[in-house]
mmCIF file of C-alpha atoms and ligand atoms in Angstrom:
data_model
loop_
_atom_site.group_PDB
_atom_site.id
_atom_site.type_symbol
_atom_site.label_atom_id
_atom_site.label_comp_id
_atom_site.label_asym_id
_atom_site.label_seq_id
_atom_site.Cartn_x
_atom_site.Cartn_y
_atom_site.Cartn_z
ATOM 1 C CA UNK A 1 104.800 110.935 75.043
ATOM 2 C CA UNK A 2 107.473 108.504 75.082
ATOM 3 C CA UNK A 3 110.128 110.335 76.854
ATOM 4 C CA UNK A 4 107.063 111.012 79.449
ATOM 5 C CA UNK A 5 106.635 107.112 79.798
ATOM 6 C CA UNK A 6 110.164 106.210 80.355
ATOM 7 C CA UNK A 7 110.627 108.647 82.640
ATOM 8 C CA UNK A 8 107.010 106.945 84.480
ATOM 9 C CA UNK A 9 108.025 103.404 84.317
ATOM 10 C CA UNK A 10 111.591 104.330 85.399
ATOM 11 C CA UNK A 11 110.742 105.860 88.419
ATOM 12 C CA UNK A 12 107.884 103.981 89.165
ATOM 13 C CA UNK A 13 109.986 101.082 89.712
ATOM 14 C CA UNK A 14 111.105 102.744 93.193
ATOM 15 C CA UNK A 15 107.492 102.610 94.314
ATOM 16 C CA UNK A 16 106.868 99.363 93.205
ATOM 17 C CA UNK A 17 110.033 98.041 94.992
ATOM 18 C CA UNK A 18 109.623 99.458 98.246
ATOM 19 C CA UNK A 19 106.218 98.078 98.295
ATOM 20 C CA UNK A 20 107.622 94.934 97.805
ATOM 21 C CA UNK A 21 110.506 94.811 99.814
ATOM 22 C CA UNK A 22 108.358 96.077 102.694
ATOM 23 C CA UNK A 23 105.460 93.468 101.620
ATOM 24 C CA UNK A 24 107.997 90.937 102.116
ATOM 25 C CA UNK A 25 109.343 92.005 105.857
ATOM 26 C CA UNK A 26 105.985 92.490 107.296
ATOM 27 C CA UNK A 27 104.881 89.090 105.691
ATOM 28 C CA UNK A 28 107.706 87.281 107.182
ATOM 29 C CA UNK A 29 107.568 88.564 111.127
ATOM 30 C CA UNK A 30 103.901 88.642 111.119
ATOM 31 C CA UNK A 31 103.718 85.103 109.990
ATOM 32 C CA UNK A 32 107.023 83.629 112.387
ATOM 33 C CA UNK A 33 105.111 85.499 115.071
ATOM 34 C CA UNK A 34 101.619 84.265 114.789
ATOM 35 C CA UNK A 35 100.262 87.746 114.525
ATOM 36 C CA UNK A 36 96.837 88.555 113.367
ATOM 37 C CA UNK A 37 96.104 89.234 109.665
ATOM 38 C CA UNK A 38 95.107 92.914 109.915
ATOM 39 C CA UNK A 39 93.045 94.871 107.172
ATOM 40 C CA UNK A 40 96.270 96.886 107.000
ATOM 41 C CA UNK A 41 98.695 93.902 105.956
ATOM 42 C CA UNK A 42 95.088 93.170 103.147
ATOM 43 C CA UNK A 43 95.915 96.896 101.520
ATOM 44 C CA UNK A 44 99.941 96.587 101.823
ATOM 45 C CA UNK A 45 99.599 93.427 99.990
ATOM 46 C CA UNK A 46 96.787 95.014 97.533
ATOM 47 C CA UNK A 47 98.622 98.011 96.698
ATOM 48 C CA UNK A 48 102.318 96.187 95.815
ATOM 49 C CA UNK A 49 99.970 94.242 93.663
ATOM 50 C CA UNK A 50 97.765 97.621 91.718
ATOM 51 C CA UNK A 51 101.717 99.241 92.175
ATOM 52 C CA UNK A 52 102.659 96.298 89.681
ATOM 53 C CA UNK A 53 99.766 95.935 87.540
ATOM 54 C CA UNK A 54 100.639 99.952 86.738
ATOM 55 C CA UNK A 55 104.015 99.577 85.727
ATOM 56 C CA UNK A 56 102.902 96.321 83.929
ATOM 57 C CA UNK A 57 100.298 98.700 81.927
ATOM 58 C CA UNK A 58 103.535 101.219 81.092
ATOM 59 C CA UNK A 59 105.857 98.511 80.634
ATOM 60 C CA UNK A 60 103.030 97.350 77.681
ATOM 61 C CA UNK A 61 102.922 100.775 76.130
ATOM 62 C CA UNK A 62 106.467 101.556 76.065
ATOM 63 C CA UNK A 63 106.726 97.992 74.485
ATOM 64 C CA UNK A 64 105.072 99.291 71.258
ATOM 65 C CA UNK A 65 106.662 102.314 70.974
ATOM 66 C CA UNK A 66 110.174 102.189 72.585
ATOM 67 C CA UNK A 67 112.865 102.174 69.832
ATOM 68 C CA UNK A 68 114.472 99.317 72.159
ATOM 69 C CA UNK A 69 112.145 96.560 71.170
ATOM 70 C CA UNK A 70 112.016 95.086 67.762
ATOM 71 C CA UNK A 71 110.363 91.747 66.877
ATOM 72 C CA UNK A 72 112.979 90.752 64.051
ATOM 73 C CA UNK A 73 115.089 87.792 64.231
ATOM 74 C CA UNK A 74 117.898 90.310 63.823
ATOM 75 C CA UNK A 75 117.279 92.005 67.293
ATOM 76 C CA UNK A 76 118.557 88.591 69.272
ATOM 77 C CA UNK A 77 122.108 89.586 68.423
ATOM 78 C CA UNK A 78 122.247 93.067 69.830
ATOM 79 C CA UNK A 79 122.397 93.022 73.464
ATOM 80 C CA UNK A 80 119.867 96.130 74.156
ATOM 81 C CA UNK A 81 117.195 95.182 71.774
ATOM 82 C CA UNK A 82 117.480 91.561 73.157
ATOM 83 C CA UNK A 83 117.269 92.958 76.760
ATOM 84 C CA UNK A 84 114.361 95.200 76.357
ATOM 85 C CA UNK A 85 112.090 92.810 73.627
ATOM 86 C CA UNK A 86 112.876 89.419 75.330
ATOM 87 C CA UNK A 87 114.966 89.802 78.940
ATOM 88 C CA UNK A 88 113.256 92.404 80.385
ATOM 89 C CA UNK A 89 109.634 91.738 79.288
ATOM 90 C CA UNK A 90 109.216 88.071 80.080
ATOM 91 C CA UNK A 91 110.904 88.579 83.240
ATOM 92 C CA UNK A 92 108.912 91.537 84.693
ATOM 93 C CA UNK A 93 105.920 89.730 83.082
ATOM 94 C CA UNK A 94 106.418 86.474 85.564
ATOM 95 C CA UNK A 95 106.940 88.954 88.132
ATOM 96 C CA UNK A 96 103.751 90.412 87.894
ATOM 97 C CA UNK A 97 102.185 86.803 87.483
ATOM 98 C CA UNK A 98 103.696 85.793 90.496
ATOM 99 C CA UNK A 99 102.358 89.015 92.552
ATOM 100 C CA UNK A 100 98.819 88.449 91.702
ATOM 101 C CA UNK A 101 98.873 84.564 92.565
ATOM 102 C CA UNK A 102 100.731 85.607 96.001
ATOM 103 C CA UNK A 103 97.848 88.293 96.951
ATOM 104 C CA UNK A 104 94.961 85.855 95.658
ATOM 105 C CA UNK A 105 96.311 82.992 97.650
ATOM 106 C CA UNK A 106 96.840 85.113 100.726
ATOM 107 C CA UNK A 107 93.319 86.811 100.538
ATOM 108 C CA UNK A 108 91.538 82.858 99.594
ATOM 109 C CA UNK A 109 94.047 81.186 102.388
ATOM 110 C CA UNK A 110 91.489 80.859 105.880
ATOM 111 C CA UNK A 111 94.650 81.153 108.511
ATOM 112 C CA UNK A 112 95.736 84.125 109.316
ATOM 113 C CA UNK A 113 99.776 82.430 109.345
ATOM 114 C CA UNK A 114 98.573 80.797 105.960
ATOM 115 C CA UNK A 115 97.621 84.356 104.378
ATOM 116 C CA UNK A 116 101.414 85.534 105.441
ATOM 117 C CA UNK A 117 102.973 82.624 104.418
ATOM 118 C CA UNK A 118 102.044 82.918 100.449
ATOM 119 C CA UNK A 119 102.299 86.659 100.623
ATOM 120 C CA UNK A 120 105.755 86.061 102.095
ATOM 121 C CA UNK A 121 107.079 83.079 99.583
ATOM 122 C CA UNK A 122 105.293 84.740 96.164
ATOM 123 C CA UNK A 123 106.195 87.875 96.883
ATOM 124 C CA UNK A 124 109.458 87.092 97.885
ATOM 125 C CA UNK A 125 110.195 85.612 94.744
ATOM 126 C CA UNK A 126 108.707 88.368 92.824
ATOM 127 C CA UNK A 127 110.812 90.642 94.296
ATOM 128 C CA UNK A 128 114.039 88.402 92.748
ATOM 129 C CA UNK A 129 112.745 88.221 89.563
ATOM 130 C CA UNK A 130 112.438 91.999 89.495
ATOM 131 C CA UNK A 131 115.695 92.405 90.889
ATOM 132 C CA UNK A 132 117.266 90.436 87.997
ATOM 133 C CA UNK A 133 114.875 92.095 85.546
ATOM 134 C CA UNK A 134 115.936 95.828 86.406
ATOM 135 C CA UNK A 135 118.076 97.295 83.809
ATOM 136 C CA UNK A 136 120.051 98.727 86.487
ATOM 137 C CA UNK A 137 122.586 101.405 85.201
ATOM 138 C CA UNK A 138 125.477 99.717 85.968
ATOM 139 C CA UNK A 139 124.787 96.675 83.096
ATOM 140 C CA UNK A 140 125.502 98.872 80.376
ATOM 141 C CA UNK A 141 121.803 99.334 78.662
ATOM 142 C CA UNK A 142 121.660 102.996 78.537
ATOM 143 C CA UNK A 143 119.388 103.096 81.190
ATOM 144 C CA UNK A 144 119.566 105.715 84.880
ATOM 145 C CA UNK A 145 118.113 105.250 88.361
ATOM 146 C CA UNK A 146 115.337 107.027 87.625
HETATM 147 C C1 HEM B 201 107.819 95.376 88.037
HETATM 148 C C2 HEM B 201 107.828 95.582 86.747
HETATM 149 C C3 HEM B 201 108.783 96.456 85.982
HETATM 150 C C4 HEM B 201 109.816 97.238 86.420
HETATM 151 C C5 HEM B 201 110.310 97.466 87.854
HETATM 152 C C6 HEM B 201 110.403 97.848 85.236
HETATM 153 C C7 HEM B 201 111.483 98.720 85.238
HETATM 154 C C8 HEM B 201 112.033 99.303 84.111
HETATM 155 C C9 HEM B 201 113.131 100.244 84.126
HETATM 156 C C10 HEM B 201 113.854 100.724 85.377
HETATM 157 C C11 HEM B 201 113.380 100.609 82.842
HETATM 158 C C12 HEM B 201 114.488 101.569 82.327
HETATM 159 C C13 HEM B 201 113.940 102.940 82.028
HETATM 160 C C14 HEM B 201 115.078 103.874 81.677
HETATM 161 O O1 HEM B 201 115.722 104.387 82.595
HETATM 162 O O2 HEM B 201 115.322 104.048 80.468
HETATM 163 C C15 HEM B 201 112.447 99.891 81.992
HETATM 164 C C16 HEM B 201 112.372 99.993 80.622
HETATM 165 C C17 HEM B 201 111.487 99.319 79.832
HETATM 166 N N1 HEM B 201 110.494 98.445 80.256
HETATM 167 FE FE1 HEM B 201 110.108 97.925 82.187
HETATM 168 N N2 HEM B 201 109.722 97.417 84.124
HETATM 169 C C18 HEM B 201 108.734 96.560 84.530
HETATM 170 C C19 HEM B 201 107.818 95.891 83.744
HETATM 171 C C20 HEM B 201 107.793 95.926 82.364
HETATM 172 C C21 HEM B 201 106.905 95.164 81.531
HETATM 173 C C22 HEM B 201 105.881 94.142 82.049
HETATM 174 C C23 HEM B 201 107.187 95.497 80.241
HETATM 175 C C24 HEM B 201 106.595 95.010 78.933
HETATM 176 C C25 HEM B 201 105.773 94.018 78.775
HETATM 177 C C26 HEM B 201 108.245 96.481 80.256
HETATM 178 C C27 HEM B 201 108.798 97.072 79.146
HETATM 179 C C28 HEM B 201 109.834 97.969 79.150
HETATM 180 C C29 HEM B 201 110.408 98.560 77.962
HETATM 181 C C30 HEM B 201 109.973 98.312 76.533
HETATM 182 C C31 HEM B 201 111.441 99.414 78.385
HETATM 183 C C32 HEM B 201 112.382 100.263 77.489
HETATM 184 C C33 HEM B 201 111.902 101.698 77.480
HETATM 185 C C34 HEM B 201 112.862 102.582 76.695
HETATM 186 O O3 HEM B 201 112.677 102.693 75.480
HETATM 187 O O4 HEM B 201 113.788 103.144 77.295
HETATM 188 N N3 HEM B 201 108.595 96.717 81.562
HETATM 189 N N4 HEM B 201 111.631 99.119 82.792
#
Protein backbone atom coordinates (compact mmCIF):
# COMPACT_ATOMS: atom_id res chain seq x y z
CA UNK A 1 0.00 0.00 0.00
CA UNK A 2 2.55 2.47 0.67
CA UNK A 3 5.20 1.46 -1.68
CA UNK A 4 2.05 1.48 -4.26
CA UNK A 5 1.43 5.25 -3.31
CA UNK A 6 4.88 6.49 -3.65
CA UNK A 7 5.35 4.95 -6.61
CA UNK A 8 1.58 6.94 -7.70
CA UNK A 9 2.43 10.29 -6.42
CA UNK A 10 5.98 9.98 -7.85
CA UNK A 11 5.07 9.45 -11.18
CA UNK A 12 2.09 11.30 -11.19
CA UNK A 13 4.03 14.34 -10.83
CA UNK A 14 5.06 13.96 -14.69
CA UNK A 15 1.39 14.23 -15.60
CA UNK A 16 0.67 16.90 -13.48
CA UNK A 17 3.69 18.92 -14.84
CA UNK A 18 3.19 18.60 -18.36
CA UNK A 19 -0.27 19.72 -17.86
CA UNK A 20 1.01 22.62 -16.42
CA UNK A 21 3.78 23.55 -18.36
CA UNK A 22 1.56 23.15 -21.44
CA UNK A 23 -1.40 25.10 -19.49
CA UNK A 24 0.99 27.80 -19.21
CA UNK A 25 2.21 28.08 -23.14
CA UNK A 26 -1.19 27.88 -24.55
CA UNK A 27 -2.37 30.51 -21.90
CA UNK A 28 0.30 32.87 -22.81
CA UNK A 29 0.03 32.92 -26.95
CA UNK A 30 -3.62 32.63 -26.86
CA UNK A 31 -3.92 35.60 -24.64
CA UNK A 32 -0.80 37.96 -26.53
CA UNK A 33 -2.75 36.94 -29.61
CA UNK A 34 -6.28 37.81 -28.84
CA UNK A 35 -7.46 34.36 -29.68
CA UNK A 36 -10.78 33.02 -28.75
CA UNK A 37 -11.31 31.14 -25.45
CA UNK A 38 -12.14 27.69 -26.85
CA UNK A 39 -13.98 24.83 -24.82
CA UNK A 40 -10.66 23.06 -25.41
CA UNK A 41 -8.33 25.69 -23.53
CA UNK A 42 -11.83 25.26 -20.53
CA UNK A 43 -10.76 21.27 -20.22
CA UNK A 44 -6.77 21.89 -20.53
CA UNK A 45 -7.17 24.27 -17.76
CA UNK A 46 -9.79 21.81 -15.87
CA UNK A 47 -7.78 18.82 -16.10
CA UNK A 48 -4.14 20.48 -14.79
CA UNK A 49 -6.47 21.48 -12.05
CA UNK A 50 -8.42 17.54 -11.24
CA UNK A 51 -4.42 16.38 -12.32
CA UNK A 52 -3.50 18.42 -9.03
CA UNK A 53 -6.30 17.90 -6.81
CA UNK A 54 -5.21 13.90 -7.38
CA UNK A 55 -1.81 14.13 -6.40
CA UNK A 56 -2.99 16.56 -3.61
CA UNK A 57 -5.38 13.51 -2.41
CA UNK A 58 -2.00 11.05 -2.53
CA UNK A 59 0.22 13.60 -1.29
CA UNK A 60 -2.52 13.58 1.96
CA UNK A 61 -2.39 9.84 2.32
CA UNK A 62 1.18 9.29 2.02
CA UNK A 63 1.35 12.16 4.67
CA UNK A 64 -0.09 9.80 7.35
CA UNK A 65 1.65 6.94 6.59
CA UNK A 66 5.07 7.79 5.00
CA UNK A 67 7.89 7.07 7.53
CA UNK A 68 9.25 10.62 6.21
CA UNK A 69 6.85 12.77 8.10
CA UNK A 70 6.81 13.06 11.81
CA UNK A 71 5.05 15.83 13.78
CA UNK A 72 7.75 16.01 16.69
CA UNK A 73 9.71 18.99 17.42
CA UNK A 74 12.65 16.65 16.91
CA UNK A 75 11.94 16.13 13.09
CA UNK A 76 12.97 20.06 12.29
CA UNK A 77 16.60 19.06 12.67
CA UNK A 78 16.83 16.23 10.20
CA UNK A 79 16.81 17.45 6.78
CA UNK A 80 14.39 14.59 5.19
CA UNK A 81 11.80 14.56 7.83
CA UNK A 82 11.85 18.45 7.69
CA UNK A 83 11.53 18.27 3.83
CA UNK A 84 8.75 15.85 3.57
CA UNK A 85 6.50 17.10 7.00
CA UNK A 86 7.05 20.90 6.46
CA UNK A 87 8.99 21.82 2.86
CA UNK A 88 7.33 19.73 0.70
CA UNK A 89 3.74 19.79 2.07
CA UNK A 90 3.11 23.49 2.52
CA UNK A 91 4.67 24.12 -0.69
CA UNK A 92 2.75 21.68 -2.96
CA UNK A 93 -0.24 22.69 -0.76
CA UNK A 94 -0.01 26.60 -2.07
CA UNK A 95 0.50 25.11 -5.32
CA UNK A 96 -2.60 23.47 -5.47
CA UNK A 97 -4.31 26.65 -3.86
CA UNK A 98 -2.99 28.67 -6.43
CA UNK A 99 -4.27 26.21 -9.38
CA UNK A 100 -7.79 26.26 -8.29
CA UNK A 101 -7.96 30.21 -7.85
CA UNK A 102 -6.21 30.44 -11.49
CA UNK A 103 -9.01 28.04 -13.17
CA UNK A 104 -11.94 29.76 -11.07
CA UNK A 105 -10.82 33.18 -12.07
CA UNK A 106 -10.34 32.20 -15.68
CA UNK A 107 -13.77 30.33 -15.95
CA UNK A 108 -15.68 33.66 -13.72
CA UNK A 109 -13.39 36.28 -15.90
CA UNK A 110 -16.12 37.56 -19.02
CA UNK A 111 -13.08 38.32 -21.69
CA UNK A 112 -11.89 35.84 -23.45
CA UNK A 113 -7.94 37.68 -23.05
CA UNK A 114 -9.06 38.07 -19.28
CA UNK A 115 -9.77 34.14 -18.91
CA UNK A 116 -5.98 33.59 -20.41
CA UNK A 117 -4.51 36.10 -18.55
CA UNK A 118 -5.24 34.49 -14.86
CA UNK A 119 -4.82 31.03 -16.25
CA UNK A 120 -1.47 32.27 -17.55
CA UNK A 121 -0.17 34.36 -14.24
CA UNK A 122 -1.71 31.58 -11.50
CA UNK A 123 -0.70 28.90 -13.22
CA UNK A 124 2.47 30.16 -14.01
CA UNK A 125 3.29 30.59 -10.58
CA UNK A 126 2.02 27.28 -9.61
CA UNK A 127 4.16 25.73 -11.81
CA UNK A 128 7.35 27.54 -9.71
CA UNK A 129 6.20 26.61 -6.60
CA UNK A 130 6.07 23.00 -7.75
CA UNK A 131 9.27 23.25 -9.30
CA UNK A 132 10.88 24.27 -5.97
CA UNK A 133 8.69 21.78 -4.12
CA UNK A 134 9.88 18.59 -6.18
CA UNK A 135 12.21 16.49 -4.26
CA UNK A 136 14.12 16.12 -7.32
CA UNK A 137 16.83 13.32 -7.04
CA UNK A 138 19.60 15.34 -7.31
CA UNK A 139 18.91 17.24 -3.58
CA UNK A 140 19.85 14.33 -1.75
CA UNK A 141 16.26 13.13 -0.16
CA UNK A 142 16.29 9.62 -1.23
CA UNK A 143 13.91 10.25 -3.70
CA UNK A 144 14.03 8.97 -8.05
CA UNK A 145 12.39 10.44 -11.14
CA UNK A 146 9.74 8.36 -10.94
C1 LIG B 1 1.68 19.06 -7.33
C2 LIG B 1 1.76 18.45 -6.18
C3 LIG B 1 2.79 17.44 -5.77
C4 LIG B 1 3.84 16.90 -6.47
C5 LIG B 1 4.27 17.18 -7.91
C6 LIG B 1 4.51 15.98 -5.56
C7 LIG B 1 5.63 15.22 -5.88
C8 LIG B 1 6.25 14.34 -5.02
C9 LIG B 1 7.39 13.52 -5.37
C10 LIG B 1 8.08 13.51 -6.73
C11 LIG B 1 7.72 12.77 -4.28
C12 LIG B 1 8.89 11.77 -4.14
C13 LIG B 1 8.42 10.34 -4.28
C14 LIG B 1 9.62 9.41 -4.29
O1 LIG B 1 10.24 9.26 -5.34
O2 LIG B 1 9.93 8.87 -3.21
C15 LIG B 1 6.79 13.12 -3.22
C16 LIG B 1 6.79 12.58 -1.95
C17 LIG B 1 5.91 12.91 -0.96
N1 LIG B 1 4.86 13.82 -1.05
FE1 LIG B 1 4.36 14.91 -2.70
N2 LIG B 1 3.86 15.99 -4.35
C18 LIG B 1 2.82 16.87 -4.43
C19 LIG B 1 1.91 17.19 -3.44
C20 LIG B 1 1.95 16.72 -2.15
C21 LIG B 1 1.07 17.12 -1.09
C22 LIG B 1 -0.03 18.19 -1.21
C23 LIG B 1 1.43 16.40 0.02
C24 LIG B 1 0.87 16.41 1.43
C25 LIG B 1 0.01 17.24 1.93
C26 LIG B 1 2.53 15.54 -0.35
C27 LIG B 1 3.16 14.66 0.49
C28 LIG B 1 4.23 13.87 0.17
C29 LIG B 1 4.89 12.96 1.08
C30 LIG B 1 4.51 12.71 2.53
C31 LIG B 1 5.94 12.35 0.38
C32 LIG B 1 6.96 11.32 0.92
C33 LIG B 1 6.55 9.93 0.48
C34 LIG B 1 7.58 8.90 0.91
O3 LIG B 1 7.46 8.39 2.03
O4 LIG B 1 8.50 8.62 0.13
N3 LIG B 1 2.82 15.76 -1.67
N4 LIG B 1 5.91 14.06 -3.70
Amino acid sequence: MYNGLTHAHSGFRWIVLLLLVIAVFKALIKWRSNAPYTEGDRKLNLFTMIAAHVQLILGLALFFISPKVSLTGAAMKDPILRFFTAEHSVLMLLAIVLITIGYSRSKKALEDAQKFRWAFIYFLLALVVVLIGIPWPFRGLGTGWF
